[in-house]
Structure formats: C-alpha cells, structure tokens
CSV table of C-alpha atoms in Angstrom, one decimal:
chain,number,residue,atom,x,y,z
V,1,MET,CA,-8.1,17.8,-30.8
V,2,VAL,CA,-9.9,15.9,-33.5
V,3,LYS,CA,-8.6,16.1,-37.1
V,4,ILE,CA,-10.4,15.4,-40.4
V,5,GLY,CA,-7.8,15.8,-43.1
V,6,ASN,CA,-6.3,19.3,-42.3
V,7,ILE,CA,-9.4,20.4,-40.4
V,8,GLU,CA,-8.7,20.8,-36.7
V,9,LEU,CA,-11.7,20.5,-34.4
V,10,PRO,CA,-11.8,20.9,-30.6
V,11,ASP,CA,-11.7,17.9,-28.4
V,12,PHE,CA,-15.0,16.0,-28.6
V,13,PRO,CA,-16.6,18.4,-31.2
V,14,LEU,CA,-20.4,18.9,-31.6
V,15,LEU,CA,-21.6,18.5,-35.1
V,16,LEU,CA,-24.8,19.8,-36.7
V,17,ALA,CA,-26.5,17.0,-38.7
V,18,PRO,CA,-27.4,17.6,-42.3
V,19,MET,CA,-31.2,17.7,-42.4
V,20,GLU,CA,-33.3,18.2,-45.5
V,21,ASP,CA,-35.3,21.4,-45.5
V,22,VAL,CA,-33.6,22.4,-42.2
V,23,SER,CA,-29.8,22.7,-42.5
V,24,ASP,CA,-29.7,25.6,-44.9
V,25,PRO,CA,-27.3,28.6,-44.5
V,26,PRO,CA,-29.6,30.7,-42.2
V,27,PHE,CA,-30.1,27.8,-39.8
V,28,ARG,CA,-26.4,26.9,-39.9
V,29,ARG,CA,-25.5,30.5,-39.1
V,30,LEU,CA,-27.7,30.4,-36.0
V,31,CYS,CA,-26.3,27.1,-34.8
V,32,LYS,CA,-22.7,28.3,-35.4
V,33,ALA,CA,-23.4,31.3,-33.3
V,34,HIS,CA,-24.6,29.0,-30.5
V,35,GLY,CA,-21.6,26.7,-30.5
V,36,ALA,CA,-21.8,24.1,-33.3
V,37,ASP,CA,-18.2,23.1,-34.2
V,38,LEU,CA,-18.8,21.5,-37.7
V,39,MET,CA,-21.8,21.7,-39.9
V,40,TYR,CA,-23.1,20.2,-43.1
V,41,SER,CA,-25.4,21.3,-45.9
V,42,GLU,CA,-28.7,19.7,-46.6
V,43,PHE,CA,-28.0,16.6,-48.7
V,44,ILE,CA,-27.7,17.2,-52.4
V,45,SER,CA,-28.7,14.9,-55.2
V,46,SER,CA,-25.7,14.0,-57.4
V,47,GLU,CA,-28.1,13.7,-60.3
V,48,GLY,CA,-29.6,17.1,-59.5
V,49,LEU,CA,-26.2,18.7,-59.5
V,50,ILE,CA,-25.2,17.3,-62.8
V,51,ARG,CA,-28.6,18.4,-64.3
V,52,ASP,CA,-27.9,21.8,-63.0
V,53,ALA,CA,-31.1,21.8,-61.0
V,54,ILE,CA,-31.6,25.2,-59.3
V,55,LYS,CA,-32.5,23.8,-55.9
V,56,SER,CA,-29.5,21.5,-55.9
V,57,ARG,CA,-27.2,24.3,-56.9
V,58,MET,CA,-28.6,26.7,-54.3
V,59,LYS,CA,-27.7,24.1,-51.6
V,60,LEU,CA,-24.0,24.6,-52.5
V,61,ASP,CA,-24.1,28.1,-51.0
V,62,ILE,CA,-21.6,28.3,-48.1
V,63,PHE,CA,-20.2,31.3,-46.3
V,64,ASP,CA,-16.8,31.9,-44.6
V,65,TYR,CA,-18.4,32.6,-41.2
V,66,GLU,CA,-19.8,29.1,-40.9
V,67,ARG,CA,-16.5,27.3,-41.5
V,68,PRO,CA,-15.6,24.5,-41.1
V,69,VAL,CA,-18.5,23.3,-43.2
V,70,GLY,CA,-19.1,20.3,-45.4
V,71,ILE,CA,-21.3,19.7,-48.4
V,72,GLN,CA,-23.2,16.4,-48.4
V,73,ILE,CA,-24.1,14.5,-51.5
V,74,PHE,CA,-26.1,11.3,-52.2
V,75,GLY,CA,-26.6,9.0,-55.2
V,76,GLY,CA,-26.4,5.5,-56.4
V,77,ASP,CA,-24.3,5.9,-59.6
V,78,GLU,CA,-20.5,6.0,-59.5
V,79,GLU,CA,-20.0,8.3,-62.4
V,80,ALA,CA,-22.6,10.8,-61.2
V,81,MET,CA,-21.2,10.8,-57.7
V,82,ALA,CA,-17.7,11.4,-59.1
V,83,MET,CA,-18.9,14.2,-61.3
V,84,SER,CA,-20.9,15.9,-58.5
V,85,ALA,CA,-17.8,15.7,-56.2
V,86,LYS,CA,-15.9,17.8,-58.8
V,87,ILE,CA,-18.8,20.3,-58.9
V,88,VAL,CA,-18.8,20.5,-55.1
V,89,GLU,CA,-15.1,21.1,-55.0
V,90,THR,CA,-15.5,24.3,-57.0
V,91,VAL,CA,-17.3,26.0,-54.1
V,92,GLN,CA,-14.4,25.1,-51.8
V,93,PRO,CA,-16.1,23.5,-48.7
V,94,ASP,CA,-13.9,22.2,-46.0
V,95,LEU,CA,-15.0,18.6,-46.7
V,96,LEU,CA,-17.3,16.5,-48.7
V,97,ASP,CA,-19.7,14.0,-47.0
V,98,ILE,CA,-21.5,11.1,-48.6
V,99,ASN,CA,-25.0,10.3,-47.3
V,100,PHE,CA,-25.5,6.5,-46.9
V,101,GLY,CA,-28.1,6.9,-44.1
V,102,CYS,CA,-31.2,8.7,-45.3
V,103,PRO,CA,-34.1,6.3,-44.8
V,104,VAL,CA,-36.7,8.2,-46.8
V,105,LYS,CA,-38.4,6.0,-49.4
V,106,LYS,CA,-38.0,8.3,-52.4
V,107,VAL,CA,-34.2,8.2,-51.8
V,108,VAL,CA,-33.9,4.6,-50.9
V,109,CYS,CA,-35.9,3.6,-54.0
V,110,LYS,CA,-33.2,5.2,-56.2
V,111,GLY,CA,-30.6,3.0,-54.6
V,112,ALA,CA,-29.2,5.9,-52.6
V,113,GLY,CA,-29.0,6.9,-49.0
V,114,ALA,CA,-29.7,4.0,-46.7
V,115,GLY,CA,-30.7,1.9,-49.7
V,116,VAL,CA,-27.0,1.3,-50.3
V,117,LEU,CA,-26.7,-0.5,-47.0
V,118,LYS,CA,-28.0,-3.6,-48.7
V,119,ASP,CA,-25.0,-3.6,-51.1
V,120,VAL,CA,-21.8,-2.9,-49.3
V,121,ASP,CA,-19.8,-3.5,-52.5
V,122,LEU,CA,-21.7,-0.7,-54.2
V,123,MET,CA,-21.2,1.5,-51.2
V,124,VAL,CA,-17.4,0.9,-51.4
V,125,ARG,CA,-17.4,1.6,-55.2
V,126,LEU,CA,-19.4,4.8,-54.8
V,127,THR,CA,-17.1,6.0,-52.0
V,128,LYS,CA,-14.0,5.2,-53.9
V,129,ALA,CA,-15.2,7.1,-57.0
V,130,VAL,CA,-15.8,10.2,-54.8
V,131,VAL,CA,-12.4,9.9,-53.0
V,132,LYS,CA,-10.6,9.6,-56.3
V,133,SER,CA,-12.3,12.5,-57.9
V,134,THR,CA,-11.6,15.2,-55.3
V,135,SER,CA,-8.8,16.6,-53.2
V,136,LEU,CA,-11.3,17.4,-50.4
V,137,PRO,CA,-11.4,15.2,-47.2
V,138,VAL,CA,-14.2,12.7,-47.8
V,139,THR,CA,-16.4,11.6,-44.9
V,140,VAL,CA,-19.5,9.4,-44.7
V,141,LYS,CA,-22.7,9.4,-42.7
V,142,THR,CA,-24.6,6.1,-42.5
V,143,ARG,CA,-26.7,3.8,-40.3
V,144,LEU,CA,-26.0,0.5,-38.5
V,145,GLY,CA,-27.4,-1.6,-41.3
V,146,TRP,CA,-30.7,-2.2,-43.3
V,147,ASP,CA,-32.4,-3.9,-40.4
V,148,GLU,CA,-31.6,-5.6,-37.1
V,149,ASN,CA,-30.8,-8.9,-38.9
V,150,SER,CA,-28.3,-7.2,-41.2
V,151,ILE,CA,-26.2,-4.8,-39.0
V,152,ASN,CA,-23.0,-4.5,-41.0
V,153,ILE,CA,-21.5,-1.3,-39.7
V,154,ASP,CA,-18.2,-3.1,-38.6
V,155,GLU,CA,-17.6,-4.2,-42.2
V,156,VAL,CA,-18.7,-0.9,-43.6
V,157,ALA,CA,-16.4,1.1,-41.4
V,158,GLU,CA,-13.3,-1.0,-42.2
V,159,ARG,CA,-13.9,-1.0,-46.0
V,160,LEU,CA,-14.7,2.7,-46.3
V,161,GLN,CA,-11.7,3.6,-44.3
V,162,ASP,CA,-9.6,1.4,-46.6
V,163,VAL,CA,-10.8,3.3,-49.7
V,164,GLY,CA,-9.9,6.7,-48.1
V,165,ILE,CA,-12.7,8.2,-46.0
V,166,GLN,CA,-11.3,10.4,-43.2
V,167,ALA,CA,-14.2,10.3,-40.7
V,168,LEU,CA,-17.4,8.3,-40.2
V,169,THR,CA,-20.6,9.4,-38.5
V,170,VAL,CA,-23.0,6.6,-37.6
V,171,HIS,CA,-26.7,7.0,-36.7
V,172,GLY,CA,-27.4,4.4,-34.1
V,173,ARG,CA,-30.5,3.0,-35.9
V,174,THR,CA,-31.1,0.7,-38.8
V,175,ARG,CA,-33.0,1.9,-41.9
V,176,ALA,CA,-36.0,-0.2,-40.9
V,177,GLN,CA,-36.3,1.8,-37.7
V,178,MET,CA,-36.5,5.1,-39.6
V,179,TYR,CA,-36.6,7.5,-36.6
V,180,LYS,CA,-38.6,5.3,-34.3
V,181,GLY,CA,-37.5,3.3,-31.2
V,182,HIS,CA,-34.1,4.0,-29.6
V,183,SER,CA,-30.7,4.4,-31.2
V,184,ASP,CA,-28.1,1.8,-30.1
V,185,TRP,CA,-24.7,3.3,-29.7
V,186,SER,CA,-23.1,0.1,-28.5
V,187,HIS,CA,-22.5,-0.8,-32.2
V,188,ILE,CA,-20.9,2.5,-32.8
V,189,ALA,CA,-18.6,2.1,-29.8
V,190,ARG,CA,-17.6,-1.3,-31.1
V,191,VAL,CA,-16.5,0.3,-34.4
V,192,LYS,CA,-14.5,2.9,-32.4
V,193,ASN,CA,-12.8,0.2,-30.4
V,194,ASN,CA,-11.8,-1.8,-33.4
V,195,PRO,CA,-8.0,-1.7,-33.5
V,196,ARG,CA,-8.1,-1.4,-37.3
V,197,ILE,CA,-10.0,1.9,-37.2
V,198,HIS,CA,-7.9,5.0,-36.9
V,199,ILE,CA,-10.3,7.7,-38.3
V,200,PRO,CA,-12.6,9.8,-36.1
V,201,ILE,CA,-15.9,8.1,-35.3
V,202,PHE,CA,-18.9,10.3,-34.4
V,203,GLY,CA,-22.2,9.1,-33.0
V,204,ASN,CA,-25.7,10.4,-33.9
V,205,GLY,CA,-29.2,9.7,-32.6
V,206,ASP,CA,-31.3,10.7,-29.6
V,207,ILE,CA,-28.9,13.3,-28.1
V,208,ASP,CA,-31.4,15.9,-26.7
V,209,SER,CA,-29.9,17.1,-23.4
V,210,PRO,CA,-26.5,18.0,-21.8
V,211,GLU,CA,-27.0,15.1,-19.4
V,212,LYS,CA,-27.4,12.5,-22.2
V,213,ALA,CA,-24.5,14.0,-24.2
V,214,LEU,CA,-22.2,13.6,-21.2
V,215,GLU,CA,-23.5,10.1,-20.4
V,216,TYR,CA,-22.9,9.0,-24.0
V,217,LYS,CA,-19.5,10.7,-24.1
V,218,HIS,CA,-18.3,8.7,-21.1
V,219,LYS,CA,-20.2,5.5,-21.9
V,220,TYR,CA,-19.2,5.0,-25.6
V,221,GLY,CA,-15.9,6.8,-25.9
V,222,LEU,CA,-16.4,8.2,-29.4
V,223,ASP,CA,-14.6,11.2,-30.9
V,224,GLY,CA,-17.7,13.5,-30.9
V,225,ILE,CA,-21.4,13.6,-31.4
V,226,MET,CA,-23.7,14.9,-34.1
V,227,ILE,CA,-27.0,16.6,-33.2
V,228,GLY,CA,-30.0,16.8,-35.5
V,229,ARG,CA,-33.6,17.1,-34.5
V,230,ALA,CA,-32.8,18.4,-31.0
V,231,ALA,CA,-31.3,21.6,-32.6
V,232,ILE,CA,-34.4,22.4,-34.6
V,233,GLY,CA,-35.9,25.5,-33.0
V,234,TYR,CA,-33.3,25.1,-30.2
V,235,PRO,CA,-29.8,26.1,-31.4
V,236,TRP,CA,-28.8,26.7,-27.7
V,237,ILE,CA,-28.3,23.0,-27.2
V,238,PHE,CA,-24.6,23.2,-28.5
V,239,ASN,CA,-23.5,25.8,-25.9
V,240,GLU,CA,-25.6,24.2,-23.2
V,241,ILE,CA,-23.8,20.9,-23.7
V,242,LYS,CA,-20.4,22.6,-23.8
V,243,HIS,CA,-21.1,24.5,-20.6
V,244,TYR,CA,-22.3,21.3,-18.9
V,245,PHE,CA,-19.2,19.4,-19.9
V,246,ALA,CA,-17.0,22.2,-18.5
V,247,THR,CA,-18.9,23.0,-15.3
V,248,GLY,CA,-21.4,20.3,-14.5
V,249,GLU,CA,-24.0,23.0,-14.4
V,250,HIS,CA,-26.8,24.1,-16.7
V,251,LEU,CA,-26.9,27.4,-18.5
V,252,PRO,CA,-30.1,29.4,-17.8
V,253,VAL,CA,-32.9,28.4,-20.2
V,254,PRO,CA,-33.5,30.7,-23.1
V,255,THR,CA,-35.8,33.6,-22.2
V,256,ILE,CA,-38.6,34.9,-24.4
V,257,LYS,CA,-36.3,37.6,-25.6
V,258,ASP,CA,-33.7,34.9,-26.6
V,259,ARG,CA,-36.4,32.9,-28.4
V,260,VAL,CA,-37.7,35.9,-30.3
V,261,GLU,CA,-34.2,37.0,-31.2
V,262,ALA,CA,-33.3,33.6,-32.6
V,263,ALA,CA,-36.6,33.2,-34.5
V,264,ARG,CA,-36.3,36.8,-35.9
V,265,ASN,CA,-32.7,36.3,-37.0
V,266,HIS,CA,-33.6,33.0,-38.6
V,267,LEU,CA,-36.4,34.8,-40.5
V,268,LEU,CA,-34.3,37.8,-41.6
V,269,TRP,CA,-31.4,35.6,-42.7
V,270,SER,CA,-33.9,33.3,-44.6
V,271,MET,CA,-35.4,36.3,-46.4
V,272,GLU,CA,-31.9,37.6,-47.2
V,273,TRP,CA,-30.9,34.2,-48.7
V,274,LYS,CA,-34.1,32.9,-50.3
V,275,GLY,CA,-35.9,36.2,-51.1
V,276,GLU,CA,-38.6,37.7,-49.0
V,277,ARG,CA,-41.6,35.7,-50.0
V,278,LEU,CA,-39.9,32.2,-49.9
V,279,GLY,CA,-38.1,33.1,-46.7
V,280,ILE,CA,-41.3,34.0,-45.0
V,281,VAL,CA,-43.2,30.9,-46.2
V,282,GLU,CA,-40.5,28.4,-45.4
V,283,MET,CA,-39.8,29.8,-42.0
V,284,ARG,CA,-43.4,29.0,-40.9
V,285,ARG,CA,-42.5,25.4,-40.1
V,286,HIS,CA,-40.0,26.5,-37.5
V,287,TYR,CA,-42.1,28.7,-35.2
V,288,THR,CA,-43.7,25.8,-33.2
V,289,ASN,CA,-40.2,24.7,-32.1
V,290,TYR,CA,-38.9,28.1,-31.2
V,291,PHE,CA,-41.9,28.8,-29.0
V,292,LYS,CA,-42.6,25.3,-27.6
V,293,GLY,CA,-43.9,25.2,-24.1
V,294,ILE,CA,-45.3,28.8,-24.0
V,295,PRO,CA,-48.8,28.8,-22.6
V,296,ASN,CA,-51.6,30.6,-24.5
V,297,PHE,CA,-49.5,31.1,-27.5
V,298,LYS,CA,-52.0,30.0,-30.2
V,299,GLU,CA,-53.0,33.5,-31.2
V,300,TYR,CA,-49.4,34.5,-31.8
V,301,LYS,CA,-48.6,31.3,-33.6
V,302,THR,CA,-51.5,31.9,-36.0
V,303,ARG,CA,-50.3,35.4,-36.7
V,304,LEU,CA,-46.7,34.1,-37.4
V,305,VAL,CA,-47.9,31.6,-39.9
V,306,THR,CA,-50.4,33.8,-41.7
V,307,THR,CA,-48.7,37.2,-41.8
V,308,ASP,CA,-47.0,38.0,-45.1
V,309,GLY,CA,-45.1,41.2,-44.8
V,310,ARG,CA,-41.6,41.6,-43.4
V,311,ASP,CA,-42.5,44.6,-41.2
V,312,ASP,CA,-45.8,43.1,-40.1
V,313,LEU,CA,-43.9,39.9,-39.0
V,314,LEU,CA,-41.4,42.0,-37.1
V,315,GLN,CA,-44.3,43.6,-35.3
V,316,VAL,CA,-45.6,40.2,-34.3
V,317,PHE,CA,-42.2,39.4,-32.7
V,318,GLU,CA,-42.4,42.7,-30.8
V,319,ASP,CA,-45.9,41.8,-29.6
V,320,ILE,CA,-44.7,38.4,-28.4
V,321,THR,CA,-41.8,40.0,-26.4
V,322,GLU,CA,-44.2,42.4,-24.8
V,323,ALA,CA,-46.8,39.8,-24.0
V,324,PHE,CA,-44.5,37.2,-22.5
V,325,THR,CA,-41.5,39.0,-21.0
V,326,GLY,CA,-41.0,37.7,-17.5
V,327,LEU,CA,-42.5,34.3,-18.2
V,328,VAL,CA,-40.3,31.5,-16.9
V,329,ILE,CA,-40.5,28.5,-19.2
C-alpha cells in the first residue's frame, strides 16, 4: 500500500497525469472507470484563481466518483500560491499538487512551472508557502532540471520533502527536452534510493504499454507510475497494465464497440459539464486518438468534427459501429 497523507492507494498505483485541455472531469471519469488509481485536475493558474477567472474556477470542479483526486496549481509568487491553496481547499480535494514541470513557454516566462527549476530557493519558498496555508496533503510534480547540465532533482527532492511535501512525481526529462527524446528514469530511481527520502516517488514519461510499465517497475523500483499522453483516446491502458502485472497476459484490444462507447461517453459527459456547444467543439480534438488505426475512417472522422447537433453526432457513432463491427484492429 502507498500512502499520501491519509490517502491510501494500492500497491504500485497508476496515476493519471494532469494535462492542460485534457484532464477535465469527463476525461478523468473515463480513466477512473478504466482503472486509474489517482487523478489530477488540469493545472490551474494561482493568479487566475485569485482574479476569479471563470476558466480557472471551472477547473476546480471535482466529483465524488473520481476520488481520490488532486487539484494542481502553478505560479511564481508566494502570496498568490498561498492564497490559491486556500481557495482550492474550499472544494475539498484529496490533495493539492504544485506544478514545477510544465515546459510551455507562456508558463515558464512567468517564472512558473519548469521555469522555477532555475531557482531552487524560490521553488522551496513557493512550496513552503503552500504547505503552511493548507491542511491538505501537498505533492509536487517536476522535471529532472532545466537542462542536462543542471539536473538538480536530488537537491529538489530533499529540500521539498524537508518543507513538507508528501509525495513527488518526476517527469524523466529536462525542461530543455520539452517532450522530445527519451525520458531518463535512472535519475528518478536515484532519488527513490536516497536514504534521506521517505515520501512516495512516482515516475512519469514514455509509459505507453503494459510491457514498458512492468519493465520500469522492476528496473527502477519506484512507488508507482504516472501516465499522460498514452491515455489520451486510450483510457484502457490502466486496466491493461494492471492485468498484465497480475497475469503476464494481455487483455483483448478494445473493439470498435468499446471505442465508440468510450468516445460517446466522453462526448456526453463533456456536453453535460461544459454545455452542449462547447462540449461538442472541444471533443473534436479527441476523435483521432479514439479511432486511431482504423482503415478508411476519413469519412467518419470528417463527420465527427463537422457535425454540430447532439442527436446527429450520436447517429454518426451508430454508423461507425455498423460500418466497422467485426474489424480486428
């Protein structure tokens, strides 16, 4: 069993990564149904929360069926981070996570996300301000360092643990790598094996199959893994990994019916949460992933991304099921 504060997780839990414009309640609901053990909100700007920005406030929506669930915030100002932590506490998530890993320029330029990796003292002050301002367990997600010449995750882990974080997730790339190249989990394993470290350490980066998940579990000895991009359009990956761990065998690949059901549920839940129009429009980015690898699918993809009405879209799903049932992918 893995514990974060009072949160009890199964042995070697599978976490869903917080992903901007992806990890919203409808997507989290789908991943929870397919085996995710712990999930996080999209990252939320501390400044946006304090300004009462509608988009930031909407990201605070959490539901009992997805617990345990964490809210993730980012920012570069101690007072703003402390105030936003108090706001987060009012919606009663199970934990609060700080993003020190986002490599996107618009975040880094504000001295937030991975931008803080260049100033560990500031990272410590920001973390301490959050820990002091909330009774929630505080966790952190970060990267190895700014670039390969400044990998500082060993110092970061020790110092953040010392100011009170209760778990650490490390993406095995530097900020300079963005999402390119390969993640290097050897640095994460070194943190885990540091005798000073007693909090759970989770690894993130490049896990896209049950085989790789098992290989990394044995090779690096971490407390669990976080999965991000591999779950987009493929929420089955969580249960596939768990089944492979337990049996050494693969679950059957999702059928057309499975894919249609997942995409349709994702759409319906998105419309329910965001409103029909916004739910339909924002769902369009996901269809390619749900129906990846299906031959002669272009006509249906076009219909999915151009159809506006709820009932008309549901008819497209019916047509897909009828056209491709029996196809082995």
